[in-house]
Amino acid sequence: MTAKQTELAQVESEIEKLLDTLTGATPVLISYANAKIEELDSRRQALASEIAKLTAEAVSPEQIDTISNYLDDWENVSFEDKQQVMDLMITVIRATSENLQIEWKI
């Protein structure tokens, strides 16, 4: 997520630089800058969306403590609680007859 935030900051900086150069610009330069700004703004929106998704999926320190407590006594944890723990730890499971892939949140 930090890499996405860094890239977002770079894109926003580049947009700001382009906007700063528009003072006294010719119509051709303004047209070029507008096209570039639209491209950068699309990338900025995509990055912001990805960051929001990653943030929503992140596991909080409190949740990690809860998970740890459940794992310490896993044999005695109810099936429903085990499901909740797995929901906190796993984003998606993809299974075929030949392959099992788990995407972890932590």
GROMACS .gro file of N, CA and C in nm:
model
  318
    1MET      N    1   0.082  -0.118   0.000
    1MET     CA    2   0.000   0.000   0.000
    1MET      C    3   0.087   0.125   0.000
    2THR      N    4   0.200   0.123   0.067
    2THR     CA    5   0.290   0.238   0.071
    2THR      C    6   0.338   0.275  -0.068
    3ALA      N    7   0.365   0.175  -0.151
    3ALA     CA    8   0.410   0.201  -0.288
    3ALA      C    9   0.301   0.273  -0.366
    4LYS      N   10   0.177   0.232  -0.347
    4LYS     CA   11   0.064   0.298  -0.414
    4LYS      C   12   0.049   0.442  -0.366
    5GLN      N   13   0.067   0.464  -0.237
    5GLN     CA   14   0.057   0.600  -0.183
    5GLN      C   15   0.169   0.688  -0.237
    6THR      N   16   0.288   0.632  -0.251
    6THR     CA   17   0.401   0.707  -0.307
    6THR      C   18   0.373   0.742  -0.452
    7GLU      N   19   0.324   0.645  -0.528
    7GLU     CA   20   0.292   0.670  -0.669
    7GLU      C   21   0.182   0.775  -0.681
    8LEU      N   22   0.082   0.769  -0.594
    8LEU     CA   23  -0.025   0.868  -0.595
    8LEU      C   24   0.030   1.007  -0.569
    9ALA      N   25   0.120   1.020  -0.473
    9ALA     CA   26   0.182   1.150  -0.443
    9ALA      C   27   0.260   1.202  -0.563
   10GLN      N   28   0.329   1.112  -0.634
   10GLN     CA   29   0.406   1.152  -0.752
   10GLN      C   30   0.313   1.201  -0.863
   11VAL      N   31   0.202   1.131  -0.884
   11VAL     CA   32   0.106   1.171  -0.986
   11VAL      C   33   0.046   1.307  -0.952
   12GLU      N   34   0.008   1.325  -0.826
   12GLU     CA   35  -0.048   1.453  -0.784
   12GLU      C   36   0.054   1.566  -0.800
   13SER      N   37   0.180   1.539  -0.771
   13SER     CA   38   0.286   1.638  -0.788
   13SER      C   39   0.303   1.675  -0.935
   14GLU      N   40   0.298   1.574  -1.021
   14GLU     CA   41   0.312   1.599  -1.164
   14GLU      C   42   0.196   1.683  -1.217
   15ILE      N   43   0.074   1.655  -1.169
   15ILE     CA   44  -0.042   1.736  -1.208
   15ILE      C   45  -0.022   1.880  -1.164
   16GLU      N   46   0.023   1.897  -1.040
   16GLU     CA   47   0.047   2.031  -0.986
   16GLU      C   48   0.151   2.108  -1.068
   17LYS      N   49   0.258   2.040  -1.108
   17LYS     CA   50   0.362   2.104  -1.189
   17LYS      C   51   0.306   2.148  -1.324
   18LEU      N   52   0.225   2.062  -1.384
   18LEU     CA   53   0.164   2.098  -1.513
   18LEU      C   54   0.073   2.219  -1.498
   19LEU      N   55  -0.005   2.222  -1.391
   19LEU     CA   56  -0.094   2.336  -1.369
   19LEU      C   57  -0.014   2.464  -1.347
   20ASP      N   58   0.098   2.455  -1.278
   20ASP     CA   59   0.183   2.572  -1.253
   20ASP      C   60   0.242   2.629  -1.382
   21THR      N   61   0.266   2.544  -1.481
   21THR     CA   62   0.327   2.590  -1.606
   21THR      C   63   0.227   2.654  -1.701
   22LEU      N   64   0.099   2.649  -1.671
   22LEU     CA   65  -0.002   2.699  -1.763
   22LEU      C   66  -0.015   2.851  -1.764
   23THR      N   67   0.040   2.919  -1.668
   23THR     CA   68   0.033   3.065  -1.665
   23THR      C   69   0.105   3.121  -1.788
   24GLY      N   70   0.032   3.194  -1.871
   24GLY     CA   71   0.089   3.255  -1.991
   24GLY      C   72   0.119   3.156  -2.102
   25ALA      N   73   0.063   3.037  -2.096
   25ALA     CA   74   0.091   2.934  -2.197
   25ALA      C   75   0.013   2.960  -2.325
   26THR      N   76   0.066   2.910  -2.433
   26THR     CA   77   0.000   2.920  -2.564
   26THR      C   78  -0.114   2.819  -2.570
   27PRO      N   79  -0.210   2.840  -2.661
   27PRO     CA   80  -0.321   2.744  -2.675
   27PRO      C   81  -0.273   2.601  -2.704
   28VAL      N   82  -0.166   2.586  -2.780
   28VAL     CA   83  -0.114   2.453  -2.810
   28VAL      C   84  -0.062   2.387  -2.682
   29LEU      N   85   0.013   2.462  -2.604
   29LEU     CA   86   0.065   2.408  -2.479
   29LEU      C   87  -0.048   2.375  -2.382
   30ILE      N   88  -0.148   2.460  -2.377
   30ILE     CA   89  -0.263   2.434  -2.290
   30ILE      C   90  -0.335   2.306  -2.332
   31SER      N   91  -0.350   2.287  -2.462
   31SER     CA   92  -0.414   2.165  -2.513
   31SER      C   93  -0.335   2.041  -2.474
   32TYR      N   94  -0.203   2.047  -2.490
   32TYR     CA   95  -0.116   1.935  -2.452
   32TYR      C   96  -0.125   1.909  -2.302
   33ALA      N   97  -0.120   2.016  -2.224
   33ALA     CA   98  -0.125   2.002  -2.078
   33ALA      C   99  -0.258   1.943  -2.034
   34ASN      N  100  -0.368   1.986  -2.097
   34ASN     CA  101  -0.499   1.931  -2.062
   34ASN      C  102  -0.505   1.781  -2.087
   35ALA      N  103  -0.452   1.737  -2.200
   35ALA     CA  104  -0.452   1.594  -2.232
   35ALA      C  105  -0.369   1.517  -2.130
   36LYS      N  106  -0.253   1.569  -2.096
   36LYS     CA  107  -0.166   1.502  -1.999
   36LYS      C  108  -0.230   1.501  -1.860
   37ILE      N  109  -0.294   1.611  -1.823
   37ILE     CA  110  -0.360   1.618  -1.693
   37ILE      C  111  -0.476   1.519  -1.685
   38GLU      N  112  -0.552   1.505  -1.794
   38GLU     CA  113  -0.660   1.406  -1.796
   38GLU      C  114  -0.605   1.265  -1.778
   39GLU      N  115  -0.494   1.235  -1.845
   39GLU     CA  116  -0.430   1.104  -1.831
   39GLU      C  117  -0.384   1.081  -1.687
   40LEU      N  118  -0.318   1.181  -1.631
   40LEU     CA  119  -0.269   1.170  -1.493
   40LEU      C  120  -0.384   1.161  -1.393
   41ASP      N  121  -0.491   1.236  -1.419
   41ASP     CA  122  -0.605   1.233  -1.328
   41ASP      C  123  -0.672   1.096  -1.329
   42SER      N  124  -0.679   1.032  -1.444
   42SER     CA  125  -0.733   0.896  -1.451
   42SER      C  126  -0.649   0.801  -1.368
   43ARG      N  127  -0.517   0.815  -1.379
   43ARG     CA  128  -0.427   0.731  -1.300
   43ARG      C  129  -0.442   0.760  -1.151
   44ARG      N  130  -0.457   0.889  -1.118
   44ARG     CA  131  -0.474   0.930  -0.979
   44ARG      C  132  -0.601   0.867  -0.921
   45GLN      N  133  -0.709   0.870  -0.996
   45GLN     CA  134  -0.835   0.811  -0.949
   45GLN      C  135  -0.823   0.660  -0.931
   46ALA      N  136  -0.755   0.594  -1.024
   46ALA     CA  137  -0.735   0.448  -1.012
   46ALA      C  138  -0.652   0.415  -0.889
   47LEU      N  139  -0.546   0.491  -0.865
   47LEU     CA  140  -0.462   0.468  -0.747
   47LEU      C  141  -0.540   0.493  -0.618
   48ALA      N  142  -0.618   0.600  -0.615
   48ALA     CA  143  -0.696   0.630  -0.496
   48ALA      C  144  -0.796   0.518  -0.467
   49SER      N  145  -0.854   0.463  -0.572
   49SER     CA  146  -0.947   0.351  -0.556
   49SER      C  147  -0.876   0.227  -0.503
   50GLU      N  148  -0.758   0.197  -0.557
   50GLU     CA  149  -0.680   0.082  -0.510
   50GLU      C  150  -0.640   0.099  -0.363
   51ILE      N  151  -0.598   0.219  -0.326
   51ILE     CA  152  -0.559   0.246  -0.188
   51ILE      C  153  -0.679   0.230  -0.095
   52ALA      N  154  -0.794   0.280  -0.137
   52ALA     CA  155  -0.915   0.265  -0.055
   52ALA      C  156  -0.949   0.118  -0.035
   53LYS      N  157  -0.935   0.039  -0.141
   53LYS     CA  158  -0.964  -0.104  -0.131
   53LYS      C  159  -0.866  -0.173  -0.037
   54LEU      N  160  -0.737  -0.141  -0.052
   54LEU     CA  161  -0.636  -0.201   0.035
   54LEU      C  162  -0.655  -0.161   0.180
   55THR      N  163  -0.694  -0.037   0.202
   55THR     CA  164  -0.717   0.011   0.338
   55THR      C  165  -0.835  -0.062   0.400
   56ALA      N  166  -0.941  -0.082   0.322
   56ALA     CA  167  -1.060  -0.151   0.373
   56ALA      C  168  -1.029  -0.296   0.406
   57GLU      N  169  -0.936  -0.356   0.332
   57GLU     CA  170  -0.903  -0.496   0.353
   57GLU      C  171  -0.795  -0.517   0.460
   58ALA      N  172  -0.734  -0.411   0.505
   58ALA     CA  173  -0.625  -0.423   0.602
   58ALA      C  174  -0.677  -0.476   0.735
   59VAL      N  175  -0.594  -0.552   0.800
   59VAL     CA  176  -0.629  -0.608   0.931
   59VAL      C  177  -0.571  -0.517   1.039
   60SER      N  178  -0.657  -0.473   1.130
   60SER     CA  179  -0.613  -0.380   1.235
   60SER      C  180  -0.534  -0.455   1.343
   61PRO      N  181  -0.455  -0.382   1.421
   61PRO     CA  182  -0.381  -0.446   1.532
   61PRO      C  183  -0.474  -0.516   1.632
   62GLU      N  184  -0.591  -0.458   1.656
   62GLU     CA  185  -0.687  -0.521   1.747
   62GLU      C  186  -0.734  -0.655   1.691
   63GLN      N  187  -0.759  -0.658   1.559
   63GLN     CA  188  -0.801  -0.782   1.496
   63GLN      C  189  -0.690  -0.887   1.501
   64ILE      N  190  -0.566  -0.844   1.487
   64ILE     CA  191  -0.453  -0.937   1.495
   64ILE      C  192  -0.445  -0.997   1.635
   65ASP      N  193  -0.468  -0.915   1.738
   65ASP     CA  194  -0.470  -0.967   1.875
   65ASP      C  195  -0.581  -1.071   1.893
   66THR      N  196  -0.699  -1.041   1.839
   66THR     CA  197  -0.811  -1.134   1.848
   66THR      C  198  -0.778  -1.264   1.777
   67ILE      N  199  -0.723  -1.253   1.657
   67ILE     CA  200  -0.685  -1.372   1.580
   67ILE      C  201  -0.583  -1.454   1.658
   68SER      N  202  -0.485  -1.387   1.714
   68SER     CA  203  -0.381  -1.455   1.791
   68SER      C  204  -0.440  -1.533   1.908
   69ASN      N  205  -0.535  -1.471   1.977
   69ASN     CA  206  -0.600  -1.539   2.090
   69ASN      C  207  -0.675  -1.663   2.044
   70TYR      N  208  -0.744  -1.652   1.931
   70TYR     CA  209  -0.816  -1.768   1.878
   70TYR      C  210  -0.718  -1.878   1.837
   71LEU      N  211  -0.608  -1.840   1.773
   71LEU     CA  212  -0.512  -1.940   1.726
   71LEU      C  213  -0.444  -2.012   1.842
   72ASP      N  214  -0.427  -1.943   1.954
   72ASP     CA  215  -0.367  -2.006   2.072
   72ASP      C  216  -0.452  -2.121   2.126
   73ASP      N  217  -0.583  -2.113   2.103
   73ASP     CA  218  -0.675  -2.216   2.154
   73ASP      C  219  -0.761  -2.272   2.040
   74TRP      N  220  -0.700  -2.290   1.923
   74TRP     CA  221  -0.771  -2.326   1.800
   74TRP      C  222  -0.856  -2.452   1.814
   75GLU      N  223  -0.806  -2.551   1.884
   75GLU     CA  224  -0.878  -2.678   1.898
   75GLU      C  225  -1.012  -2.662   1.971
   76ASN      N  226  -1.023  -2.563   2.056
   76ASN     CA  227  -1.145  -2.542   2.134
   76ASN      C  228  -1.235  -2.431   2.080
   77VAL      N  229  -1.196  -2.369   1.970
   77VAL     CA  230  -1.272  -2.258   1.912
   77VAL      C  231  -1.389  -2.316   1.832
   78SER      N  232  -1.505  -2.251   1.841
   78SER     CA  233  -1.623  -2.298   1.767
   78SER      C  234  -1.603  -2.282   1.617
   79PHE      N  235  -1.680  -2.358   1.540
   79PHE     CA  236  -1.671  -2.352   1.394
   79PHE      C  237  -1.700  -2.211   1.344
   80GLU      N  238  -1.802  -2.146   1.400
   80GLU     CA  239  -1.838  -2.010   1.359
   80GLU      C  240  -1.725  -1.911   1.385
   81ASP      N  241  -1.659  -1.926   1.500
   81ASP     CA  242  -1.546  -1.838   1.531
   81ASP      C  243  -1.428  -1.865   1.437
   82LYS      N  244  -1.408  -1.991   1.402
   82LYS     CA  245  -1.302  -2.025   1.306
   82LYS      C  246  -1.332  -1.960   1.171
   83GLN      N  247  -1.459  -1.959   1.131
   83GLN     CA  248  -1.496  -1.894   1.005
   83GLN      C  249  -1.467  -1.744   1.011
   84GLN      N  250  -1.499  -1.682   1.123
   84GLN     CA  251  -1.473  -1.539   1.138
   84GLN      C  252  -1.323  -1.508   1.132
   85VAL      N  253  -1.244  -1.593   1.194
   85VAL     CA  254  -1.098  -1.574   1.191
   85VAL      C  255  -1.049  -1.585   1.047
   86MET      N  256  -1.097  -1.684   0.975
   86MET     CA  257  -1.055  -1.701   0.835
   86MET      C  258  -1.099  -1.583   0.750
   87ASP      N  259  -1.219  -1.528   0.776
   87ASP     CA  260  -1.265  -1.410   0.704
   87ASP      C  261  -1.172  -1.291   0.727
   88LEU      N  262  -1.116  -1.282   0.847
   88LEU     CA  263  -1.023  -1.173   0.878
   88LEU      C  264  -0.886  -1.193   0.814
   89MET      N  265  -0.850  -1.318   0.789
   89MET     CA  266  -0.714  -1.348   0.742
   89MET      C  267  -0.703  -1.369   0.591
   90ILE      N  268  -0.812  -1.408   0.525
   90ILE     CA  269  -0.806  -1.448   0.385
   90ILE      C  270  -0.892  -1.356   0.299
   91THR      N  271  -0.835  -1.311   0.187
   91THR     CA  272  -0.909  -1.231   0.091
   91THR      C  273  -0.992  -1.321   0.000
   92VAL      N  274  -0.926  -1.422  -0.060
   92VAL     CA  275  -0.995  -1.512  -0.153
   92VAL      C  276  -0.922  -1.645  -0.158
   93ILE      N  277  -0.999  -1.750  -0.185
   93ILE     CA  278  -0.943  -1.884  -0.206
   93ILE      C  279  -0.986  -1.929  -0.344
   94ARG      N  280  -0.888  -1.971  -0.425
   94ARG     CA  281  -0.917  -2.025  -0.558
   94ARG      C  282  -0.872  -2.171  -0.558
   95ALA      N  283  -0.965  -2.259  -0.591
   95ALA     CA  284  -0.932  -2.402  -0.588
   95ALA      C  285  -0.975  -2.468  -0.719
   96THR      N  286  -0.886  -2.549  -0.772
   96THR     CA  287  -0.918  -2.634  -0.885
   96THR      C  288  -0.881  -2.776  -0.845
   97SER      N  289  -0.903  -2.869  -0.936
   97SER     CA  290  -0.867  -3.008  -0.904
   97SER      C  291  -0.717  -3.026  -0.890
   98GLU      N  292  -0.639  -2.932  -0.945
   98GLU     CA  293  -0.493  -2.944  -0.942
   98GLU      C  294  -0.423  -2.838  -0.858
   99ASN      N  295  -0.494  -2.734  -0.818
   99ASN     CA  296  -0.425  -2.621  -0.756
   99ASN      C  297  -0.512  -2.557  -0.648
  100LEU      N  298  -0.447  -2.507  -0.544
  100LEU     CA  299  -0.513  -2.430  -0.440
  100LEU      C  300  -0.433  -2.302  -0.419
  101GLN      N  301  -0.501  -2.188  -0.431
  101GLN     CA  302  -0.434  -2.059  -0.415
  101GLN      C  303  -0.510  -1.978  -0.311
  102ILE      N  304  -0.437  -1.928  -0.212
  102ILE     CA  305  -0.497  -1.847  -0.105
  102ILE      C  306  -0.432  -1.709  -0.107
  103GLU      N  307  -0.515  -1.604  -0.112
  103GLU     CA  308  -0.465  -1.466  -0.101
  103GLU      C  309  -0.490  -1.421   0.042
  104TRP      N  310  -0.381  -1.395   0.114
  104TRP     CA  311  -0.388  -1.358   0.255
  104TRP      C  312  -0.400  -1.207   0.271
  105LYS      N  313  -0.472  -1.164   0.371
  105LYS     CA  314  -0.481  -1.022   0.406
  105LYS      C  315  -0.362  -0.982   0.493
  106ILE      N  316  -0.305  -1.079   0.563
  106ILE     CA  317  -0.193  -1.048   0.652
  106ILE      C  318  -0.072  -1.128   0.611
   0.00000   0.00000   0.00000
